[in-house]
Tab-separated table of N, CA, C and O in Angstrom:
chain	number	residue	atom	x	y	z
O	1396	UNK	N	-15.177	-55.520	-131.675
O	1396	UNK	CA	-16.231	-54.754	-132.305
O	1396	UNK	C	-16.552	-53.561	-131.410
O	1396	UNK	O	-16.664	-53.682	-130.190
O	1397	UNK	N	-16.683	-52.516	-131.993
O	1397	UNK	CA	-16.500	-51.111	-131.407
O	1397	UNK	C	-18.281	-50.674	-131.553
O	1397	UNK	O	-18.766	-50.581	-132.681
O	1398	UNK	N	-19.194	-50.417	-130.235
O	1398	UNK	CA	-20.410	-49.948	-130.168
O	1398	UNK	C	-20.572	-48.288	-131.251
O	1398	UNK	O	-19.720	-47.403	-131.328
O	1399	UNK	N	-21.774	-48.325	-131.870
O	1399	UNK	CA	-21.417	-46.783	-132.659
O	1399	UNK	C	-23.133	-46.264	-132.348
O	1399	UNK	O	-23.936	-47.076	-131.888
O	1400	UNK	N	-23.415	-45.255	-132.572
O	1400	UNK	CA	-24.212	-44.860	-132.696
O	1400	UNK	C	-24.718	-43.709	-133.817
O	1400	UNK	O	-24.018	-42.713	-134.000
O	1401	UNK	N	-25.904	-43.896	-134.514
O	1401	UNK	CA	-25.980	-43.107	-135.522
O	1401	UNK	C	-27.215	-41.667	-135.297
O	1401	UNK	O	-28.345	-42.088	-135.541
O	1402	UNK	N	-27.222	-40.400	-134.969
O	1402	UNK	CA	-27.871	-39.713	-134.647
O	1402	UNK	C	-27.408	-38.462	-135.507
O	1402	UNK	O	-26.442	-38.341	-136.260
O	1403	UNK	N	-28.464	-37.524	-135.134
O	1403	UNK	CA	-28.715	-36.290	-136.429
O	1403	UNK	C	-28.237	-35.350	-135.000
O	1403	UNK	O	-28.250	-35.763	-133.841
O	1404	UNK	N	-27.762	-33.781	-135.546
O	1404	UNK	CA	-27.050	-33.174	-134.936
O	1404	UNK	C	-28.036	-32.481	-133.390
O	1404	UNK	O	-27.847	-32.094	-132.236
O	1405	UNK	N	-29.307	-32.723	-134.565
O	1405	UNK	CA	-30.425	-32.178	-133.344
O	1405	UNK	C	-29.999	-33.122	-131.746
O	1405	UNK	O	-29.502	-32.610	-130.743
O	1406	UNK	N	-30.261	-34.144	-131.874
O	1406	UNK	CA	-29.976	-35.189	-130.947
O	1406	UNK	C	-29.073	-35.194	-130.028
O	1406	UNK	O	-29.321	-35.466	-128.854
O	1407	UNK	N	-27.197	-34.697	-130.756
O	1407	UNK	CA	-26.179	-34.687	-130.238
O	1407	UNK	C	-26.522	-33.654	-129.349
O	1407	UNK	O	-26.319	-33.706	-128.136
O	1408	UNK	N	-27.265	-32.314	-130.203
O	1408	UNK	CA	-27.112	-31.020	-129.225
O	1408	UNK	C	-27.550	-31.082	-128.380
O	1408	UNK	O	-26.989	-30.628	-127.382
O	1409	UNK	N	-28.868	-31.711	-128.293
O	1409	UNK	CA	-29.733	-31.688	-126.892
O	1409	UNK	C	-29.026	-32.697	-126.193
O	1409	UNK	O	-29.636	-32.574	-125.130
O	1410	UNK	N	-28.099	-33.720	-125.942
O	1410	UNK	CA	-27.282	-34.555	-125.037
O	1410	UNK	C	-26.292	-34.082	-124.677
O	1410	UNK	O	-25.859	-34.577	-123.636
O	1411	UNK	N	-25.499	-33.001	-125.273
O	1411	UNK	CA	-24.607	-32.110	-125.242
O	1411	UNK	C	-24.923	-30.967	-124.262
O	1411	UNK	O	-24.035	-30.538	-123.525
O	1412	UNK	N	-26.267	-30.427	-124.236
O	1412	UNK	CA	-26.914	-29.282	-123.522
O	1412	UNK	C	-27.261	-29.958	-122.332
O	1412	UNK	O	-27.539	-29.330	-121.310
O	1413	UNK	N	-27.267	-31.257	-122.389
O	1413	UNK	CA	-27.638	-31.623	-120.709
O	1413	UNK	C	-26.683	-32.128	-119.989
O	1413	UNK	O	-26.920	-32.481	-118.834
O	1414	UNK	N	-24.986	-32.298	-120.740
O	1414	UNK	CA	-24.425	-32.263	-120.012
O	1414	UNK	C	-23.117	-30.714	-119.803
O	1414	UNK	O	-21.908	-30.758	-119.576
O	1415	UNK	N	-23.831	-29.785	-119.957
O	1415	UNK	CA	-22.725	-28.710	-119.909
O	1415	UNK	C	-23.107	-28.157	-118.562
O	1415	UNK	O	-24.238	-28.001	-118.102
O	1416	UNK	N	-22.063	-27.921	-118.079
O	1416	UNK	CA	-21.769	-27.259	-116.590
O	1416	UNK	C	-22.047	-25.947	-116.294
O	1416	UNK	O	-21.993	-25.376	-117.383
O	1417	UNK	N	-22.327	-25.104	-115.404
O	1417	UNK	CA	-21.804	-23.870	-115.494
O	1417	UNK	C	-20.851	-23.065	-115.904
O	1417	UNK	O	-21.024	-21.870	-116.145
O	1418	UNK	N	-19.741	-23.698	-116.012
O	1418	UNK	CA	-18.414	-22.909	-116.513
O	1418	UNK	C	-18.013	-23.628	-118.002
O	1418	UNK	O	-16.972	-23.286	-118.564
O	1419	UNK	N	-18.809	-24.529	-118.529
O	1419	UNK	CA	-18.996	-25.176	-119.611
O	1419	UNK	C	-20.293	-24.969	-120.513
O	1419	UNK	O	-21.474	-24.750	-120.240
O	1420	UNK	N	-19.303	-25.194	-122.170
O	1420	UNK	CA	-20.866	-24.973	-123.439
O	1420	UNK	C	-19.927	-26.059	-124.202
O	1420	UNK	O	-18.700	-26.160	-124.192
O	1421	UNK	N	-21.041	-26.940	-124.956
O	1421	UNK	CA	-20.365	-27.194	-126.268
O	1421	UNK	C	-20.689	-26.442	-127.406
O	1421	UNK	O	-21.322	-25.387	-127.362
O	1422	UNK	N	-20.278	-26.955	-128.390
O	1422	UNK	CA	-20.852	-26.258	-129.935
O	1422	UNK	C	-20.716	-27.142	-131.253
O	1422	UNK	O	-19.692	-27.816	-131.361
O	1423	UNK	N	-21.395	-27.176	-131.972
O	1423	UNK	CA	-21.140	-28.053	-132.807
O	1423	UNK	C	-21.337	-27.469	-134.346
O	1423	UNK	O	-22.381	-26.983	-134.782
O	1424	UNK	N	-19.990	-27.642	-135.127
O	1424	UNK	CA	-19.721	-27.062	-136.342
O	1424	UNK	C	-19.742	-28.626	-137.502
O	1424	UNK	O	-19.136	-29.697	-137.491
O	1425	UNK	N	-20.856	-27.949	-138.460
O	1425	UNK	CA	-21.048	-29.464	-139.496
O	1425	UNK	C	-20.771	-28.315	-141.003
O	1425	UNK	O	-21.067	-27.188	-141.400
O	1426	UNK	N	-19.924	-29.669	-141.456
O	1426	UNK	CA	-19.521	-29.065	-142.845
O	1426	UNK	C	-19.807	-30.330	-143.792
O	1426	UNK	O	-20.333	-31.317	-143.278
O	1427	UNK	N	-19.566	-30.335	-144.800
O	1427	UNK	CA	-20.012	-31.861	-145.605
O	1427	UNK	C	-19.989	-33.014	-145.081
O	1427	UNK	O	-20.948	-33.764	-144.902
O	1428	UNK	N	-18.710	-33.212	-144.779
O	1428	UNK	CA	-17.824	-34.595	-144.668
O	1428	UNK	C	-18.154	-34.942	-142.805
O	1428	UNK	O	-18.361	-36.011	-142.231
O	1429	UNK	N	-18.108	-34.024	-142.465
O	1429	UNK	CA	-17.641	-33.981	-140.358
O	1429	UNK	C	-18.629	-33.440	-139.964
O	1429	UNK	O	-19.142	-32.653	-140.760
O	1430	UNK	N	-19.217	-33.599	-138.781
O	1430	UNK	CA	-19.780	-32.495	-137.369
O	1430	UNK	C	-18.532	-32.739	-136.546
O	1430	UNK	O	-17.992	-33.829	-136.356
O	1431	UNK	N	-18.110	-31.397	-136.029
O	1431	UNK	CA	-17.394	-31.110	-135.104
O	1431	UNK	C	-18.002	-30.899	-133.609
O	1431	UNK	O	-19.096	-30.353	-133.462
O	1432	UNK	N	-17.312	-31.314	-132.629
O	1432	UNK	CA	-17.626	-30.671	-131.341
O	1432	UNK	C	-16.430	-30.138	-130.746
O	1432	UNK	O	-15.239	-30.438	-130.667
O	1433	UNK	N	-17.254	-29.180	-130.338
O	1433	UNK	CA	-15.998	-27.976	-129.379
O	1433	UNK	C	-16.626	-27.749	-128.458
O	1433	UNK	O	-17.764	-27.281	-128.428
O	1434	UNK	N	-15.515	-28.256	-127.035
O	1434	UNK	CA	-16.311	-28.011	-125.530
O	1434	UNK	C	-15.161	-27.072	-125.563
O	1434	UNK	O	-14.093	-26.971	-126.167
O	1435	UNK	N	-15.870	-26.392	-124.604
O	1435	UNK	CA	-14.699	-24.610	-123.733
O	1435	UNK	C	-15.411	-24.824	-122.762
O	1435	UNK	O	-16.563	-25.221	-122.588
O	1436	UNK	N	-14.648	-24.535	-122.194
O	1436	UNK	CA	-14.477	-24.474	-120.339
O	1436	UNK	C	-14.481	-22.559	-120.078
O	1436	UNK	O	-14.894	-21.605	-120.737
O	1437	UNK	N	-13.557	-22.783	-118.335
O	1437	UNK	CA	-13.221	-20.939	-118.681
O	1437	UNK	C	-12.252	-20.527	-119.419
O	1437	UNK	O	-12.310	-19.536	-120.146
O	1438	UNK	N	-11.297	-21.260	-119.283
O	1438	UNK	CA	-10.034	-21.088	-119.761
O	1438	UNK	C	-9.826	-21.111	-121.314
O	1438	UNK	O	-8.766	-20.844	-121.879
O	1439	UNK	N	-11.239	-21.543	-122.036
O	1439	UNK	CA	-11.460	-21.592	-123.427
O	1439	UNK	C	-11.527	-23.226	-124.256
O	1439	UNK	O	-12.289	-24.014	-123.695
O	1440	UNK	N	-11.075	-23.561	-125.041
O	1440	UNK	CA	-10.854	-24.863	-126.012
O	1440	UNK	C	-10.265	-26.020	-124.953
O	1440	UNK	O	-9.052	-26.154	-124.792
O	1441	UNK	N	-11.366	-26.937	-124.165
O	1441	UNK	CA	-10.887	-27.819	-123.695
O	1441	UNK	C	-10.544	-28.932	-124.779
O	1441	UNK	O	-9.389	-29.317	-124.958
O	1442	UNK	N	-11.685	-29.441	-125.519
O	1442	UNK	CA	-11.291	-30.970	-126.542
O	1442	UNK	C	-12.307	-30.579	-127.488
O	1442	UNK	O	-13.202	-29.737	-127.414
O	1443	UNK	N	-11.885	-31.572	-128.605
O	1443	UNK	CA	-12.726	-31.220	-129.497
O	1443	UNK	C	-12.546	-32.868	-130.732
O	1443	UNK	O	-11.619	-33.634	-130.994
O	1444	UNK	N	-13.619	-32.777	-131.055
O	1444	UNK	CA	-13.606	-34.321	-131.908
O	1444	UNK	C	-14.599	-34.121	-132.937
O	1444	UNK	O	-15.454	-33.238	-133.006
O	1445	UNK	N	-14.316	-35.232	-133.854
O	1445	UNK	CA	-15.143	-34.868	-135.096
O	1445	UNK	C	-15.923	-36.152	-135.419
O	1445	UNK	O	-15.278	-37.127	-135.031
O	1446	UNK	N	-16.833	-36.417	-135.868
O	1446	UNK	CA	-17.823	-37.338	-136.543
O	1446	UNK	C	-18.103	-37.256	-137.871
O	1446	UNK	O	-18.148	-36.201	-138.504
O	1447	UNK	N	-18.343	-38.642	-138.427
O	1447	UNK	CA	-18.108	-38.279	-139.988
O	1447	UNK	C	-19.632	-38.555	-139.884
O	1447	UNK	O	-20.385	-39.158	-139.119
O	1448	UNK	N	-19.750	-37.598	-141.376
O	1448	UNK	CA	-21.469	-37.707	-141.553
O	1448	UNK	C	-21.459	-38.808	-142.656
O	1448	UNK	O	-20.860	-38.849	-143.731
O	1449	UNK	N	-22.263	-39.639	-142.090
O	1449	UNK	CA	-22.851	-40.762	-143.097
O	1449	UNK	C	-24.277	-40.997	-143.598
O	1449	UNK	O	-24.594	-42.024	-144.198
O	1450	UNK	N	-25.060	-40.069	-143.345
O	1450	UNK	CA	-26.075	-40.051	-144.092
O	1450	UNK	C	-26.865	-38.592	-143.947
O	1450	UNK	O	-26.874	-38.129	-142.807
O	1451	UNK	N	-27.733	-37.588	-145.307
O	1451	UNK	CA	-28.242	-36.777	-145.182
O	1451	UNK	C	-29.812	-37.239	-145.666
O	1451	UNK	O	-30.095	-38.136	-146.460
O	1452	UNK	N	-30.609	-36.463	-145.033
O	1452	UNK	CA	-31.980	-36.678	-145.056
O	1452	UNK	C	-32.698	-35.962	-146.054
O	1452	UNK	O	-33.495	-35.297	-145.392
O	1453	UNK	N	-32.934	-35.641	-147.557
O	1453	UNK	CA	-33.361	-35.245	-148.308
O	1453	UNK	C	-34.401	-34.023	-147.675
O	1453	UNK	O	-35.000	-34.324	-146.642
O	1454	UNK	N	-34.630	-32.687	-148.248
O	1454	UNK	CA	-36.151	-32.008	-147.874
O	1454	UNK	C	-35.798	-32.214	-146.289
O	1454	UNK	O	-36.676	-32.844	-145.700
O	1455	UNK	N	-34.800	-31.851	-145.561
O	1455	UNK	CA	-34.989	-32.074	-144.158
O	1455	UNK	C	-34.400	-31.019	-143.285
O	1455	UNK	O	-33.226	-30.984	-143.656
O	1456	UNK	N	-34.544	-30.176	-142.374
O	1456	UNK	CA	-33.707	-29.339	-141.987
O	1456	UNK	C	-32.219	-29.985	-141.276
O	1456	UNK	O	-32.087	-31.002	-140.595
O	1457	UNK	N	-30.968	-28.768	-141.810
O	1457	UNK	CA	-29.993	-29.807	-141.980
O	1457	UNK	C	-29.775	-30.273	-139.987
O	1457	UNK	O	-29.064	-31.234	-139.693
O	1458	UNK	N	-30.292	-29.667	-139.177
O	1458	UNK	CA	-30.157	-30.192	-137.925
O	1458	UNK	C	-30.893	-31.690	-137.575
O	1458	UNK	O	-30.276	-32.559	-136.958
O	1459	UNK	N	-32.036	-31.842	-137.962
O	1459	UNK	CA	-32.712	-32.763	-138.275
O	1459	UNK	C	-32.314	-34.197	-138.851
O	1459	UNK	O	-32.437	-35.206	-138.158
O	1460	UNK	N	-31.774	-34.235	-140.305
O	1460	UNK	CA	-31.384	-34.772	-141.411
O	1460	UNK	C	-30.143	-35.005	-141.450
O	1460	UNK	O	-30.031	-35.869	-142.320
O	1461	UNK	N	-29.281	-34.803	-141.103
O	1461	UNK	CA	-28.080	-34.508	-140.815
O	1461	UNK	C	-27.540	-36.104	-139.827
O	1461	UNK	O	-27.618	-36.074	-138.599
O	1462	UNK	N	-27.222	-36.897	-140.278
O	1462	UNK	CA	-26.651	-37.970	-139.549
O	1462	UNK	C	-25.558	-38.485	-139.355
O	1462	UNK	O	-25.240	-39.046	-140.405
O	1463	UNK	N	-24.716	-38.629	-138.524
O	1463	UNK	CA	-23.406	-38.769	-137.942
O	1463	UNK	C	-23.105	-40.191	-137.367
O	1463	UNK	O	-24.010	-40.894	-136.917
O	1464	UNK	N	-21.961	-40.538	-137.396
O	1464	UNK	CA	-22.058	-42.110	-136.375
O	1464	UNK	C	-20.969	-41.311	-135.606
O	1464	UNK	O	-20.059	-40.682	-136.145
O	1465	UNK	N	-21.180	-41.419	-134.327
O	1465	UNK	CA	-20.718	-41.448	-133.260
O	1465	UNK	C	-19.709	-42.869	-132.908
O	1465	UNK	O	-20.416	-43.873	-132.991
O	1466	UNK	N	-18.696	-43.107	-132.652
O	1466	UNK	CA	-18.032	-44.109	-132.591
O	1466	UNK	C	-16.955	-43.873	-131.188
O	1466	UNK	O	-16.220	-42.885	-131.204
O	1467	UNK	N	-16.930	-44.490	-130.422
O	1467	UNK	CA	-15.562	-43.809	-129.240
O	1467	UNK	C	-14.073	-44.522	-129.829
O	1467	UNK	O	-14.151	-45.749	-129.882
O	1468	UNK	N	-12.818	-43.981	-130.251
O	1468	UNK	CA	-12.002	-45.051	-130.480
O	1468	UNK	C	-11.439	-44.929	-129.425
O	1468	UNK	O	-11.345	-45.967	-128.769
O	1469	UNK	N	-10.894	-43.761	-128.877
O	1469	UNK	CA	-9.975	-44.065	-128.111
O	1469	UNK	C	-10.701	-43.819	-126.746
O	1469	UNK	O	-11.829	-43.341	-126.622
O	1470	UNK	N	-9.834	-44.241	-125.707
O	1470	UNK	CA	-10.550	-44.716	-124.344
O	1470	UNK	C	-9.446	-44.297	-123.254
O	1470	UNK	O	-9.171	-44.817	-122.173
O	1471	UNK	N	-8.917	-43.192	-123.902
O	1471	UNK	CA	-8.085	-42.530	-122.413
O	1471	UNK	C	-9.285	-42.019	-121.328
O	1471	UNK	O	-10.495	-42.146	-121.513
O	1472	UNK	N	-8.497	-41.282	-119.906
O	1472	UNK	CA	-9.079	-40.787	-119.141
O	1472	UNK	C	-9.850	-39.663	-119.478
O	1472	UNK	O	-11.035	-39.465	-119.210
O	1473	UNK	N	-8.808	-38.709	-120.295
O	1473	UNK	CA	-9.970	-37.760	-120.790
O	1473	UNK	C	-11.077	-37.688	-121.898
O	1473	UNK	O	-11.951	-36.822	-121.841
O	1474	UNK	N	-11.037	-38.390	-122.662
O	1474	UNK	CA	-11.984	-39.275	-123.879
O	1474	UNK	C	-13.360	-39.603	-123.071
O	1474	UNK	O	-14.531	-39.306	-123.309
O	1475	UNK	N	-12.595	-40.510	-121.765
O	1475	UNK	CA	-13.720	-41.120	-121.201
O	1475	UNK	C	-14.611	-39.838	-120.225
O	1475	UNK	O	-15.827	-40.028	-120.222
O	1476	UNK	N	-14.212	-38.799	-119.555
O	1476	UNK	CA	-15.184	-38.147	-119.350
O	1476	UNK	C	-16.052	-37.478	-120.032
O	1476	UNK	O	-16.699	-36.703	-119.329
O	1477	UNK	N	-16.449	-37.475	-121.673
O	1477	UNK	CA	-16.880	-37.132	-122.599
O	1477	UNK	C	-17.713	-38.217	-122.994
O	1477	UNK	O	-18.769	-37.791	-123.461
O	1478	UNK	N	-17.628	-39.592	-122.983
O	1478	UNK	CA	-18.094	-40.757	-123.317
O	1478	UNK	C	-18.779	-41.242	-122.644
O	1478	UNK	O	-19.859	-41.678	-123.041
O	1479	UNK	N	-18.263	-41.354	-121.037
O	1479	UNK	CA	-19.232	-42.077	-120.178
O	1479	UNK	C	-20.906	-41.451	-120.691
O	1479	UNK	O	-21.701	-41.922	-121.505
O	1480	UNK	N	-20.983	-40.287	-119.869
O	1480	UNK	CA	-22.378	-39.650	-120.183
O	1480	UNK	C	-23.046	-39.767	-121.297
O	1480	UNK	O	-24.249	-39.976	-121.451
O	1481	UNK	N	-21.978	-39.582	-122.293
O	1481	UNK	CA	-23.127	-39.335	-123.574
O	1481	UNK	C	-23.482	-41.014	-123.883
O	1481	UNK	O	-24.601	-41.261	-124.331
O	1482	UNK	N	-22.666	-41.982	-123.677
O	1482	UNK	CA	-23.077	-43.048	-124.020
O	1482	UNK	C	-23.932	-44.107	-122.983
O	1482	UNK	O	-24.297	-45.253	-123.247
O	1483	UNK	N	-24.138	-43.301	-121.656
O	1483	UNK	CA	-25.576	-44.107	-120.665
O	1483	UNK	C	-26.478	-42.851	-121.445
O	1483	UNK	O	-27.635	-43.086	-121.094
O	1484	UNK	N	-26.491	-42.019	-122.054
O	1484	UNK	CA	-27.809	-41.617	-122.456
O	1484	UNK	C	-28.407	-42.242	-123.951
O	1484	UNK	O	-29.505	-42.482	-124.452
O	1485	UNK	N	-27.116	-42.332	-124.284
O	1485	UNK	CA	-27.998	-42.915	-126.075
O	1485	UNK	C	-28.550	-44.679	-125.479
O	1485	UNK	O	-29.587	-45.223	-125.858
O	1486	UNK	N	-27.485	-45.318	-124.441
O	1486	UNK	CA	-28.311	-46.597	-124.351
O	1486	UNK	C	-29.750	-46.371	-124.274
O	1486	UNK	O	-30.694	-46.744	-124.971
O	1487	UNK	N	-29.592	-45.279	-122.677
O	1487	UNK	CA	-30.923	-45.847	-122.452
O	1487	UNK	C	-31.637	-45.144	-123.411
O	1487	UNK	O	-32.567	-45.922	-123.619
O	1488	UNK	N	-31.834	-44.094	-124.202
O	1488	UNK	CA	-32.766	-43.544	-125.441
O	1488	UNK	C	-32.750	-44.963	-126.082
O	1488	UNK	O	-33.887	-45.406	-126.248
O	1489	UNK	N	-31.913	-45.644	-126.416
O	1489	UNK	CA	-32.368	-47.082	-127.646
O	1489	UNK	C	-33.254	-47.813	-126.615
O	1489	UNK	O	-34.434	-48.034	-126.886
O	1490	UNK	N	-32.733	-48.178	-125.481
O	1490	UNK	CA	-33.842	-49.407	-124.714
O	1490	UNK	C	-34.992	-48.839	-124.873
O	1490	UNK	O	-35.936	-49.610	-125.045
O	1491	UNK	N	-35.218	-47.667	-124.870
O	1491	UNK	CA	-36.716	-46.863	-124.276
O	1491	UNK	C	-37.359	-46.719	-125.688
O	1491	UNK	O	-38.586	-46.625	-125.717
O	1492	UNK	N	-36.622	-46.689	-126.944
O	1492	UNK	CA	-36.844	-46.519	-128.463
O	1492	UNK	C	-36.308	-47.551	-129.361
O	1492	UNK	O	-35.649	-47.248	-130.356
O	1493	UNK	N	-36.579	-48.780	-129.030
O	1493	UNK	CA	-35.212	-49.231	-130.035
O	1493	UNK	C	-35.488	-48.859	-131.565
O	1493	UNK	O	-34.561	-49.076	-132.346
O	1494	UNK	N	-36.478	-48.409	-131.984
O	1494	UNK	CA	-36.122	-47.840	-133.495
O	1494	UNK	C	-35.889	-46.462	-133.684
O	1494	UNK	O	-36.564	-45.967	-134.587
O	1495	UNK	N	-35.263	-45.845	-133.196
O	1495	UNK	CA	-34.197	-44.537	-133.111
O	1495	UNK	C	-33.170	-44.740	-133.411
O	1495	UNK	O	-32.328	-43.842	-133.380
């Protein structure tokens, strides 16, 4: 059984913004079906992964309303420097919230 997490894009961005570097940004592109993320480095397009949207929030701004499950499948080395972080921050946001 694979841990997932379900969050609106607002959420991703601000976990995304606290982990970008100096020589690093992410960005995140949502179209019906997906939110995309695109990290660039200097050199430009380091990785990029997509999340399927599984639920929209009626009357909601779409950053807001906008809900994604986050899921890690794969678990290479470079996967995992993208994963570690973001996933000790959503734990501890649930311990500290568990109805989030």
């Amino acid at each position: 059984m694979e841990l997932c997490y379900m969050v609106s894009i607002s959420t991703l961005e601000e976990l995304l913004r606290s982990e970008a570097k100096p020589n690093t940004r992410y960005t995140l592109l949502a179209n019906e079906d997906t939110v995309t993320m695109l990290y660039y480095g200097t050199a430009g397009l380091i990785d990029q992964r997509s999340f399927p949207v599984v639920y929209r929030i009626p009357d909601v701004p779409v950053k807001e309303g906008t809900m994604m499950l986050l899921v890690a499948t794969e678990r290479n080395r470079e996967c995992q420097s993208f994963w570690h972080p973001v996933e000790s921050k959503l734990l501890h946001c649930c311990a500290l919230n568990p109805q989030a």
